[in-house]
PDB file of C-alpha atoms in Angstrom:
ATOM      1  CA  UNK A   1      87.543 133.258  90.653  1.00  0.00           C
ATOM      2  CA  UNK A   2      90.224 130.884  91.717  1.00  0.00           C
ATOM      3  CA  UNK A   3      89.965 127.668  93.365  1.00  0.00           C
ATOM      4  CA  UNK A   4      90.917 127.035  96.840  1.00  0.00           C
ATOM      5  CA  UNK A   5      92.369 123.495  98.109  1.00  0.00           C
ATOM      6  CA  UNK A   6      91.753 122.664 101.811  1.00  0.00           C
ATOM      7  CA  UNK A   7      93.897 119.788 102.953  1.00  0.00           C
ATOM      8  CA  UNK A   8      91.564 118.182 105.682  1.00  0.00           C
ATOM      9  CA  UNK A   9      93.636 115.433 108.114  1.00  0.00           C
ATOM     10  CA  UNK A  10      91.519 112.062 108.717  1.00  0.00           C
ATOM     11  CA  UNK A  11      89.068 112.083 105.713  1.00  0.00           C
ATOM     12  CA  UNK A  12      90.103 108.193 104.771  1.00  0.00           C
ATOM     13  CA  UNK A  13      86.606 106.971 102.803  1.00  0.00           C
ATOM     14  CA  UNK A  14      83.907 107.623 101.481  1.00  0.00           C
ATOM     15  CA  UNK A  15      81.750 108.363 104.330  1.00  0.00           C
ATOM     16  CA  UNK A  16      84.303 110.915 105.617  1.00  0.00           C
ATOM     17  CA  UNK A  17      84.039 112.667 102.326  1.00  0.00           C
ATOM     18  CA  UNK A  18      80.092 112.499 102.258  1.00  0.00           C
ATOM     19  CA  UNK A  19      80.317 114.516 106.099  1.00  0.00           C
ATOM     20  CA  UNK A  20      82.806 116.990 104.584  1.00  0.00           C
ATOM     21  CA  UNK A  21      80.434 117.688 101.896  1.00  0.00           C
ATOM     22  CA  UNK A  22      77.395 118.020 104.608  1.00  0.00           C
ATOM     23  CA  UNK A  23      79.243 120.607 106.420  1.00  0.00           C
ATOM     24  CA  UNK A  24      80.548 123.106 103.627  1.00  0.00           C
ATOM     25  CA  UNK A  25      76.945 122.576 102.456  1.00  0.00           C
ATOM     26  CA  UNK A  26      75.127 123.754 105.624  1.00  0.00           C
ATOM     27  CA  UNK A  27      78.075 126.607 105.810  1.00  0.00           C
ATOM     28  CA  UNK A  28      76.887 127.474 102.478  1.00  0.00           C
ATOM     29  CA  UNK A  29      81.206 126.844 101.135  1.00  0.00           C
ATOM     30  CA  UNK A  30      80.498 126.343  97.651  1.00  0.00           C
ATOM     31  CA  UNK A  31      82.850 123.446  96.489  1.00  0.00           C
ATOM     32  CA  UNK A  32      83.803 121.555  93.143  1.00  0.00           C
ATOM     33  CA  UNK A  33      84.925 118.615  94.845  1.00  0.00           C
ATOM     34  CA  UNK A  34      85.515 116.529  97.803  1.00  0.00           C
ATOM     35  CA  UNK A  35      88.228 113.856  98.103  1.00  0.00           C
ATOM     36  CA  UNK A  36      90.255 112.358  99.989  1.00  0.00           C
ATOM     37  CA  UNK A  37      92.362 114.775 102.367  1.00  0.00           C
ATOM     38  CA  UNK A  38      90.955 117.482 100.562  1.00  0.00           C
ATOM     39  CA  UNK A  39      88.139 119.567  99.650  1.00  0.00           C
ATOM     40  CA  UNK A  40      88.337 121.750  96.451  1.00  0.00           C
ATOM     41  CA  UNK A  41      86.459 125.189  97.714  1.00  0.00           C
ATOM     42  CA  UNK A  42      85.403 127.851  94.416  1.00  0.00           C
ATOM     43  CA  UNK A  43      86.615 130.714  96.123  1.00  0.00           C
ATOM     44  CA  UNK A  44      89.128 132.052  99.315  1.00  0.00           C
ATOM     45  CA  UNK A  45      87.154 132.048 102.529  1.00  0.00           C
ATOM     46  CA  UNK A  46      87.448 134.221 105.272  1.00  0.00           C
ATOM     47  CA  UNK A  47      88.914 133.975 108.903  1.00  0.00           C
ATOM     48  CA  UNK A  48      85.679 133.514 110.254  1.00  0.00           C
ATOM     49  CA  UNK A  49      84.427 130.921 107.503  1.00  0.00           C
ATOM     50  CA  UNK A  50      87.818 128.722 108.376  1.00  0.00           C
ATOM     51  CA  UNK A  51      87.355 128.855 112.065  1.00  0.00           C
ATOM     52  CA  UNK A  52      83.570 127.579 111.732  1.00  0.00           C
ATOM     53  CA  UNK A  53      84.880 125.131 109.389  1.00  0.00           C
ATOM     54  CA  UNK A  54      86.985 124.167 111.647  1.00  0.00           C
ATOM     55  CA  UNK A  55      85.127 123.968 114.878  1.00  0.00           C
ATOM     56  CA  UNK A  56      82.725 121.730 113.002  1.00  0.00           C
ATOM     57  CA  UNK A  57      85.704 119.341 111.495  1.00  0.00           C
ATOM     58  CA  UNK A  58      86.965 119.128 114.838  1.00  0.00           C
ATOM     59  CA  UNK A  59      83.234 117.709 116.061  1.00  0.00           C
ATOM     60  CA  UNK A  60      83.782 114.562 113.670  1.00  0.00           C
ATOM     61  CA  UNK A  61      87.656 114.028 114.259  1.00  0.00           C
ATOM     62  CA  UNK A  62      88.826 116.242 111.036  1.00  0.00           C
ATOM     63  CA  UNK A  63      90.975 118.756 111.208  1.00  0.00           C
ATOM     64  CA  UNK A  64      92.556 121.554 108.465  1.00  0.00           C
ATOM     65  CA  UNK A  65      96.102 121.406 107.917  1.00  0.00           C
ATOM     66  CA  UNK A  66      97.959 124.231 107.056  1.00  0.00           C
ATOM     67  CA  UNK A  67     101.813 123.179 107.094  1.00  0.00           C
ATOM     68  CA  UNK A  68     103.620 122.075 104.107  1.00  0.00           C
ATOM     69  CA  UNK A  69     104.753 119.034 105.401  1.00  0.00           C
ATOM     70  CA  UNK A  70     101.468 117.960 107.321  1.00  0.00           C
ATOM     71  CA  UNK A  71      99.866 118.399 103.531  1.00  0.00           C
ATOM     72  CA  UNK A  72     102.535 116.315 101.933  1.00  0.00           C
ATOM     73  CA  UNK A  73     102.254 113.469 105.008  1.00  0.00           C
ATOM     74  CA  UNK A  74      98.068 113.760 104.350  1.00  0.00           C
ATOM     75  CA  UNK A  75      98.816 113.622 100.313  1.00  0.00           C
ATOM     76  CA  UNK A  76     100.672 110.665 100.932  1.00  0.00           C
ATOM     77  CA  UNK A  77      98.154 108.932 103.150  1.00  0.00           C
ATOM     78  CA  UNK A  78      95.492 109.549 100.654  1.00  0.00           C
ATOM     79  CA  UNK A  79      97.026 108.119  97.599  1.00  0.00           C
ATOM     80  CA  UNK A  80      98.225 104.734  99.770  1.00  0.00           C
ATOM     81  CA  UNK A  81      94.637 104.568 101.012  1.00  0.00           C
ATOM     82  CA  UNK A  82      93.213 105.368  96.962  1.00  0.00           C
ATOM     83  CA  UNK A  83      95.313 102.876  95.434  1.00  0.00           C
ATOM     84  CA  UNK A  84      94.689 100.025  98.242  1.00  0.00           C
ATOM     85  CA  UNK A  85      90.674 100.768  98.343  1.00  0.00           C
ATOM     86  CA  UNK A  86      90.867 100.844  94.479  1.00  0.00           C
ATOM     87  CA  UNK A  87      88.664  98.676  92.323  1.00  0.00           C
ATOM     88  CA  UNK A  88      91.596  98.855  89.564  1.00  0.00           C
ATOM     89  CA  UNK A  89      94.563  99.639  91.193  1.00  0.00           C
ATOM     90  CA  UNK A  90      97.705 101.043  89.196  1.00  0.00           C
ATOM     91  CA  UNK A  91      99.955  98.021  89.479  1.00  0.00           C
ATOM     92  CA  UNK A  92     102.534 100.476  89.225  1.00  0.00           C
ATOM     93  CA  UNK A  93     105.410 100.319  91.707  1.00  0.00           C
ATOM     94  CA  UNK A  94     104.823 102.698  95.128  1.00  0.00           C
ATOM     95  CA  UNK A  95     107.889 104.484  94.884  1.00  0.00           C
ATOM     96  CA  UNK A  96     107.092 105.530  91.085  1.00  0.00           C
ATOM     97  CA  UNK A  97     103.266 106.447  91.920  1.00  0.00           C
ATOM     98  CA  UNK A  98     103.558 108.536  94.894  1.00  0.00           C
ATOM     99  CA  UNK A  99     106.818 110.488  92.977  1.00  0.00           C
ATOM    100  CA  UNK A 100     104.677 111.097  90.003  1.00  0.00           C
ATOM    101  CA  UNK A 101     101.485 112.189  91.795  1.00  0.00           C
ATOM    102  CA  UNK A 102     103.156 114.851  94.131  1.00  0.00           C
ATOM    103  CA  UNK A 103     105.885 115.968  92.219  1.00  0.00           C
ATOM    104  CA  UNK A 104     108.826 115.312  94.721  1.00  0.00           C
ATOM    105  CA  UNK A 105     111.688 112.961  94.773  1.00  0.00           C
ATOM    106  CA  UNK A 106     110.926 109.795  96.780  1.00  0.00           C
ATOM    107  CA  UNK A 107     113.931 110.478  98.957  1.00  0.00           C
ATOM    108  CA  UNK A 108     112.180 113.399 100.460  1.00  0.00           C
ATOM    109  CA  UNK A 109     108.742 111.653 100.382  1.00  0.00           C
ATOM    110  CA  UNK A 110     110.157 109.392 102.312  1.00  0.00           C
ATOM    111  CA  UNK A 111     111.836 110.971 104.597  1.00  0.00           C
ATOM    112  CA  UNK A 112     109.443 113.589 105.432  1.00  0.00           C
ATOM    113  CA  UNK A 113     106.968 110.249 106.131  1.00  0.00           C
ATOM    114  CA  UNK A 114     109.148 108.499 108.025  1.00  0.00           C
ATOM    115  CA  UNK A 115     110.306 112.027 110.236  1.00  0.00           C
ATOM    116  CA  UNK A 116     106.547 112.937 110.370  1.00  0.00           C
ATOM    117  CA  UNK A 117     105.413 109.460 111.308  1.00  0.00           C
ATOM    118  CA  UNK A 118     107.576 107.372 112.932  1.00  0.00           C
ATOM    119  CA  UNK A 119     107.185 104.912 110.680  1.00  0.00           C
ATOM    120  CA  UNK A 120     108.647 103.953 106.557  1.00  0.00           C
ATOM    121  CA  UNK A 121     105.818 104.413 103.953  1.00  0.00           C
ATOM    122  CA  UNK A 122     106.231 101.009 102.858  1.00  0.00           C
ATOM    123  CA  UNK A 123     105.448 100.094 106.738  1.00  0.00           C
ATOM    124  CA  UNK A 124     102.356 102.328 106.291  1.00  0.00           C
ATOM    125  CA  UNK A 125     101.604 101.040 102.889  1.00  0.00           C
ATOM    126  CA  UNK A 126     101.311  97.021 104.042  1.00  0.00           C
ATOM    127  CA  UNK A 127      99.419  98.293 107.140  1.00  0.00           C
ATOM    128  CA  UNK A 128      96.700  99.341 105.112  1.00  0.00           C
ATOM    129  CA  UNK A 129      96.575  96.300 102.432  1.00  0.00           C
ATOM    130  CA  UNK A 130      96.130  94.287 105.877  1.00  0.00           C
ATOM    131  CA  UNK A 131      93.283  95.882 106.611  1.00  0.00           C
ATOM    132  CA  UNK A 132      91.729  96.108 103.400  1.00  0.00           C
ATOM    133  CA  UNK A 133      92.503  92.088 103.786  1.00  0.00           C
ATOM    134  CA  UNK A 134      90.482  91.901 106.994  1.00  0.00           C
ATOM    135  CA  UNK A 135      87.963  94.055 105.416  1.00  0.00           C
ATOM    136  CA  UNK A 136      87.860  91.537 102.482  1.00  0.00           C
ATOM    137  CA  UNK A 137      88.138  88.636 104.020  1.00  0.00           C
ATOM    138  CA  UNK A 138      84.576  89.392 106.549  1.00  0.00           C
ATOM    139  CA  UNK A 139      83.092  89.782 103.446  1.00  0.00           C
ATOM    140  CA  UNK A 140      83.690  86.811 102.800  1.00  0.00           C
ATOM    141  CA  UNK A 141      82.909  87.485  99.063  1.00  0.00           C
ATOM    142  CA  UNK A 142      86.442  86.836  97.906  1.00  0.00           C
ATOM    143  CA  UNK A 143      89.233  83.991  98.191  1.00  0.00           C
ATOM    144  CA  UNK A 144      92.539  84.485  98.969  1.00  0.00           C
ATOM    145  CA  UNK A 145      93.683  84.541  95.782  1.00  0.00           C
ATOM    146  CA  UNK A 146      91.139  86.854  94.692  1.00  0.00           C
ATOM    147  CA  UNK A 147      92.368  89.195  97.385  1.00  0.00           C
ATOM    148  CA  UNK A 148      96.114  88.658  96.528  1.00  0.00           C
ATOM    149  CA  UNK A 149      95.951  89.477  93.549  1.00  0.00           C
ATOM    150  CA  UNK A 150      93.828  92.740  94.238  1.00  0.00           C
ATOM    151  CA  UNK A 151      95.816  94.079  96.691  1.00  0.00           C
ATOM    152  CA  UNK A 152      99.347  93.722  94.562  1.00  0.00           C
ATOM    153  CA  UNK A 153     100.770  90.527  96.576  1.00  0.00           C
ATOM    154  CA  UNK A 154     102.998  88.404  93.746  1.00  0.00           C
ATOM    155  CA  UNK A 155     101.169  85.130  95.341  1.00  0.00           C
ATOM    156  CA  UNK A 156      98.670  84.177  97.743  1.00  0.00           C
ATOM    157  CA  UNK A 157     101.155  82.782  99.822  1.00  0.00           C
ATOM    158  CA  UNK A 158     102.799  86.217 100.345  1.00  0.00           C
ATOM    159  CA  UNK A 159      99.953  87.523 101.564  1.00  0.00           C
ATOM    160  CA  UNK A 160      99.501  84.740 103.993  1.00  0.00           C
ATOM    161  CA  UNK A 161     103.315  85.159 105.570  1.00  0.00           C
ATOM    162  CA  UNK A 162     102.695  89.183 105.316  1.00  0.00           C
ATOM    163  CA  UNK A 163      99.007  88.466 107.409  1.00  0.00           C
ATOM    164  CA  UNK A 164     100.167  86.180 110.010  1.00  0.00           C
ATOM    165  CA  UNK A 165     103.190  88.320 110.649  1.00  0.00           C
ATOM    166  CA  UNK A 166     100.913  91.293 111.262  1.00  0.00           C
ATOM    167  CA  UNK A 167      97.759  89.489 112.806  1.00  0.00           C
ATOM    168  CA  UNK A 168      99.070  86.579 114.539  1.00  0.00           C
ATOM    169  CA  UNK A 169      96.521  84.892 111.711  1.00  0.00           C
ATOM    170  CA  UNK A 170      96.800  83.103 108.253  1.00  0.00           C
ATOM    171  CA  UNK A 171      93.702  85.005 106.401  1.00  0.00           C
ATOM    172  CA  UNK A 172      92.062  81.414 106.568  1.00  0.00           C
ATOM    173  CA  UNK A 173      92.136  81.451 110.404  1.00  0.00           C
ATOM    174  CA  UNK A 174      91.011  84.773 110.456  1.00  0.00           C
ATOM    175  CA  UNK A 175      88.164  84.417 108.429  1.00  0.00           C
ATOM    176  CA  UNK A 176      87.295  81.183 109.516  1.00  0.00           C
ATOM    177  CA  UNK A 177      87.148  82.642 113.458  1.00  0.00           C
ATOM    178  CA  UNK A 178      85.041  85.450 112.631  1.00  0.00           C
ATOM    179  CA  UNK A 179      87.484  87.936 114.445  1.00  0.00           C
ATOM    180  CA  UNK A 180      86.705  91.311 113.864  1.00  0.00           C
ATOM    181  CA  UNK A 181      90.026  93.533 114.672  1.00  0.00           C
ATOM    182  CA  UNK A 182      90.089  96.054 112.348  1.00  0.00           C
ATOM    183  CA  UNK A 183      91.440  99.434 112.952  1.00  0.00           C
ATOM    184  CA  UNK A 184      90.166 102.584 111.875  1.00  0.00           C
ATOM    185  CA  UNK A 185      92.246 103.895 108.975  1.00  0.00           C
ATOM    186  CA  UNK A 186      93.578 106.545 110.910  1.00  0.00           C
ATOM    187  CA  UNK A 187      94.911 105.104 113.117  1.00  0.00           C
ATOM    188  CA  UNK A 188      97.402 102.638 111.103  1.00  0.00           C
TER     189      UNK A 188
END
């Protein structure tokens, strides 16, 4: 039997992927795997099996995508999200990762993003490190440096310039008023 992939729009962490996995289980849709955007079924499902699927992503905001491009634009929001929420993140460049990973030029990836979105990847891309910042920086476990350097900023100091430009904030302020402004990852 052949795999199925299901693209799934708004699955950005863990939790998501731990509800994705509660439904197909109490559908009884065997799956291999759950990431990510995407849920990796064992077989084809029926018309009726999608459209329950469905009516129970669409309870806890996820929804299946079935257009080319709206699976490239998820694909793309996955990896950015992977590699900032990674414990050992690639170092490699953006432009080189997302290429290699989906098999397209990055003049098309970026151009079906930007189309699609409104927005440049690389716009996307420092949305999300921002938030990971926040995220960090509540937890308080972390300097700046630390963080930095974890999230692929040459210097601490970059990170600062790139922060207050987006929050209003240097990361110390931010962390030092206890402001909690983060945004949901879907909605960056």
């Amino acid at each position: 039997m052949e795999k199925v992939k299901l693209n799934i729009r708004n699955v950005v962490c863990q939790r998501c992927i731990m509800t994705v996995e509660e439904i197909l289980d109490r559908l009884d849709i065997p799956f291999s795997e759950v990431d990510l955007g995407e849920a990796i079924l064992e077989r084809e499902i029926s018309s009726i099996e999608r459209h329950q699927i469905q009516k129970e992503f669409e309870k806890v905001g996820f929804e299946i995508i079935q257009d080319r491009n709206e699976k490239l634009i998820n694909n793309i929001k996955s990896l950015i999200i992977e590699e900032v929420y990674s414990e050992n993140s690639s170092n490699q460049k953006l432009s080189s990762l997302l290429s290699s990973e989906l098999n397209y030029d990055y003049s098309h990836i970026t151009h079906a993003f930007t189309e699609s979105e409104g927005q440049s990847i690389q716009k996307f891309y420092n949305a999300v490190r921002i938030e990971r910042a926040k995220e960090l920086l509540n937890y308080d476990d972390w300097s700046i440096g630390m963080i930095a350097d974890n999230l692929g900023y040459s210097t601490p100091a970059y990170l600062s310039t790139s922060f207050r430009k987006t929050t209003g904030f240097t990361p110390s302020e931010y962390k030092n008023l206890h402001i909690k402004d983060r945004k949901r990852l879907d909605s960056v």
